[in-house]
Short mmCIF file of C-alpha atoms and ligand atoms in Angstrom, two decimals:
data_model
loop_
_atom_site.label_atom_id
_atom_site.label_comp_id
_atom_site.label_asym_id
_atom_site.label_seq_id
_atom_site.Cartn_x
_atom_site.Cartn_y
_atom_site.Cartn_z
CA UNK F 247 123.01 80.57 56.01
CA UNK F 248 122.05 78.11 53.14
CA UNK F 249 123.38 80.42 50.43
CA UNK F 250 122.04 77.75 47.48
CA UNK F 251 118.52 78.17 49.05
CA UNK F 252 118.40 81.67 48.24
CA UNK F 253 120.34 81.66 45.47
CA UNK F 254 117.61 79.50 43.85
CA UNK F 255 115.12 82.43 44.56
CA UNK F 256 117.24 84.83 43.08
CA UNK F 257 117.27 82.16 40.06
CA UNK F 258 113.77 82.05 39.69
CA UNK F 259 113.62 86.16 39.69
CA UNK F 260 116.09 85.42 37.22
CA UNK F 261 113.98 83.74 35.13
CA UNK F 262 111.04 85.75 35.42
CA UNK F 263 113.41 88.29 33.82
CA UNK F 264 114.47 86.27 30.70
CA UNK F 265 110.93 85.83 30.10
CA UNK F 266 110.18 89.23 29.70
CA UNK F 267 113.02 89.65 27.23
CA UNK F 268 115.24 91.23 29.96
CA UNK F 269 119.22 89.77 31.04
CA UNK F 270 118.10 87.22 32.76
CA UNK F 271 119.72 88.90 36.57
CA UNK F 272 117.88 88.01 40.10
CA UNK F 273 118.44 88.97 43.24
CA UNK F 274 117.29 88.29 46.72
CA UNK F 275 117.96 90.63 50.07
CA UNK F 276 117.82 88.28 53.22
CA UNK F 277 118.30 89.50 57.01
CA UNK F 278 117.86 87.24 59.61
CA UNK F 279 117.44 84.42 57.46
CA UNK F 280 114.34 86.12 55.67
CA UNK F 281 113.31 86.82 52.90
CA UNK F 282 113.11 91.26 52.53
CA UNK F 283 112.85 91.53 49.11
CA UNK F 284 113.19 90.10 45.54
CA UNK F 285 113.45 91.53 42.16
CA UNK F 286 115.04 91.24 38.75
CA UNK F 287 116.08 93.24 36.08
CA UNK F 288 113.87 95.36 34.34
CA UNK F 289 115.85 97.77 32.06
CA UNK F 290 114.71 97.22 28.95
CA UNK F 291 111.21 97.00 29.64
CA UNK F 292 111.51 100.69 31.65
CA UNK F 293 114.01 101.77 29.67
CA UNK F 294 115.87 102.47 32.31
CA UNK F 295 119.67 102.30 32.90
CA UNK F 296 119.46 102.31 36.79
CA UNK F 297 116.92 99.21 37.01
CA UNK F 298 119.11 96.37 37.67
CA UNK F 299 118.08 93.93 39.91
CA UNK F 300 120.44 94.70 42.74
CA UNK F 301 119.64 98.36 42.86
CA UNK F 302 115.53 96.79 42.90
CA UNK F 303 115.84 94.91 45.67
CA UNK F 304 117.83 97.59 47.65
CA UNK F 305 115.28 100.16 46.80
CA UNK F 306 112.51 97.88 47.91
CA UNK F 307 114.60 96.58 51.02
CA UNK F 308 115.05 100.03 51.82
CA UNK F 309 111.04 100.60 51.86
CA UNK F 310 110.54 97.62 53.70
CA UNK F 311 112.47 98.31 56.44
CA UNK F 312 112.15 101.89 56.92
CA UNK F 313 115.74 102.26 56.83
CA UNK F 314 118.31 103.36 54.30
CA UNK F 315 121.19 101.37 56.25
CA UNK F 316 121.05 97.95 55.37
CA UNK F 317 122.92 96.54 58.12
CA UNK F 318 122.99 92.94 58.67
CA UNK F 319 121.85 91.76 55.28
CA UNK F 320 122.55 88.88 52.97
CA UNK F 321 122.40 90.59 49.14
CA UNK F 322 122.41 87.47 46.51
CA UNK F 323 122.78 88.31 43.17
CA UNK F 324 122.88 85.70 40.19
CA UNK F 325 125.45 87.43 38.41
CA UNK F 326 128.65 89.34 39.83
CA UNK F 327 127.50 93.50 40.75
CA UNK F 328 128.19 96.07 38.46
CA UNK F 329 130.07 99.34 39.30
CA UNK F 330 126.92 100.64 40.00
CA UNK F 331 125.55 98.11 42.04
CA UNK F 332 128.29 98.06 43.97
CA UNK F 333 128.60 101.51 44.75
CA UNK F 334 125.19 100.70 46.26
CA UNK F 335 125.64 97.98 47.84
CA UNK F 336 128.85 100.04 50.13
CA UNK F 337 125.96 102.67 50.45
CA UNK F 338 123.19 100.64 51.70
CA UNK F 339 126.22 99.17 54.14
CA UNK F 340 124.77 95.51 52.87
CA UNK F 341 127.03 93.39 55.16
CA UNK F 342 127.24 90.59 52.59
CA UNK F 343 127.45 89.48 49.00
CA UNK F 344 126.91 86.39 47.05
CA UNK F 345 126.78 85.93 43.70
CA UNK F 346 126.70 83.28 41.64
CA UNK F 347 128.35 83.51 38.16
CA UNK F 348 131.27 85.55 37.80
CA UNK F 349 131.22 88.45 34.90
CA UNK F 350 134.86 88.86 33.80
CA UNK F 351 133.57 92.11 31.58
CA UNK F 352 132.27 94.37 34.08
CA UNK F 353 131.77 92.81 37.52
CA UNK F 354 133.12 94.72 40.47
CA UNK F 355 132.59 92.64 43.64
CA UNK F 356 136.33 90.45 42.71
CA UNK F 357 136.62 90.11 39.34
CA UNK F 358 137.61 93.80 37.22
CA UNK F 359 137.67 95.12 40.28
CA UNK F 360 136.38 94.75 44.36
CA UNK F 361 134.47 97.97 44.71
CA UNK F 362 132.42 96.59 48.14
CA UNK F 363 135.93 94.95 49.90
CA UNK F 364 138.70 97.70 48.92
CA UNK F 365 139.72 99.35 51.86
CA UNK F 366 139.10 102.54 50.44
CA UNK F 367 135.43 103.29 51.75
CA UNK F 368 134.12 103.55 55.06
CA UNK F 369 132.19 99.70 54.11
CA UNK F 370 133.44 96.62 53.43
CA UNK F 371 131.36 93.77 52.57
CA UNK F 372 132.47 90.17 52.54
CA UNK F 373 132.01 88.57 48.99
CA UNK F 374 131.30 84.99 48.66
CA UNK F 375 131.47 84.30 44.52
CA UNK F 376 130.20 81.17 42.62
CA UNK F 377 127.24 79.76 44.60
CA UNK F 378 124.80 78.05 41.57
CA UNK F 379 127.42 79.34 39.12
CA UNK F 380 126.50 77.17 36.28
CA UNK F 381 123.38 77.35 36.77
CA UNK F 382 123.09 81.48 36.78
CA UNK F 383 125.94 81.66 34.04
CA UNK F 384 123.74 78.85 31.72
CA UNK F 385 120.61 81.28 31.76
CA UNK F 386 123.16 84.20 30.74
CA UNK F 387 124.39 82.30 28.12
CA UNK F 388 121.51 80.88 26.66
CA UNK F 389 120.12 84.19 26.73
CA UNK F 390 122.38 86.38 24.66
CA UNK F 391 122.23 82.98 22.50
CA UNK F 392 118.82 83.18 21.86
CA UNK F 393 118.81 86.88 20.98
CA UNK F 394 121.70 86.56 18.53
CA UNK F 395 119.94 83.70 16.92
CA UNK F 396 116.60 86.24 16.71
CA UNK F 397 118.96 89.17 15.58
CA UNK F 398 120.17 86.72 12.81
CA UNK F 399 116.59 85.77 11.63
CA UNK F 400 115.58 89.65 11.55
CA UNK F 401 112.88 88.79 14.24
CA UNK F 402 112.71 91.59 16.01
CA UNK F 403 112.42 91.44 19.74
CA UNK F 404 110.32 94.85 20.80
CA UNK F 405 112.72 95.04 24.08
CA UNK F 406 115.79 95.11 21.92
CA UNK F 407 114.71 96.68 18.48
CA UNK F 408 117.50 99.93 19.39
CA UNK F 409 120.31 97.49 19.37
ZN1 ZN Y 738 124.31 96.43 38.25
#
């Protein structure tokens, strides 16, 4: 598996995120070497808590193939799963995951804590962290830059007025 060639997909859903004001998070579900599904994260824009991109690209995996078990499957996420996303990612039985910047604050796939390799569920999934790193942690950062700079200048930025 070329993990940077579908890490740069999940980039670009990435991007198509940050554009619409959202954290800019892609990811990509891949079984046997194609290409199931792609989304990004749309929480803000939905407001809804449960839309981040790695439960989107389950959900539309899941439709895709007919099949709640994702067995086999490549999940690539640009930024290290959340505790959420991780307890779906043992449910779906996604075989593996690769991410590529690491998030020290509330990743669960290695870094607070390895929710999908523990030994304590009936799934394990092998983690492989830091593919594109820099490049998926630079649109993070420039991100939450951007919006403190906006915050700063009382713009207000529709997706994020609440904050
Ligand atoms: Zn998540």
């Amino acid at each position: 598996m070329d993990h940077e060639y579908f890490m740069r997909i999940a980039i670009e859903e990435a991007k198509k995120a940050y554009i619409k004001g959202e954290v800019p998070i892609g990811a990509v579900l891949v079984v046997k070497g194609e290409v199931i599904a792609k989304a990004h994260n749309l929480r803000e824009l939905e407001q809804q808590v449960l839309n981040h991109a790695e439960i989107l690209v389950i959900k539309e995996a899941c439709e895709k193939i007919g099949f709640w078990r994702l067995d086999d499957s490549f999940l690539y996420s640009t930024v290290e799963p959340c505790v959420m996303c991780s307890g779906a990612i043992v449910q779906a039985r996604v075989e593996n995951v690769i991410y590529g910047a690491s998030d020290s604050k509330n990743g669960c796939c290695g870094s607070k804590i390895n929710l999908v390799n523990s030994g304590f569920f009936n799934h394990n999934a092998n983690v492989i962290s830091g593919v594109l790193a820099e490049e998926c942690g630079l649109l993070m950062t420039n991100f939450f830059k951007e919006l403190r700079k906006n915050k700063n200048s009382n713009e207000d930025r529709k997706c994020y007025k609440k904050i």
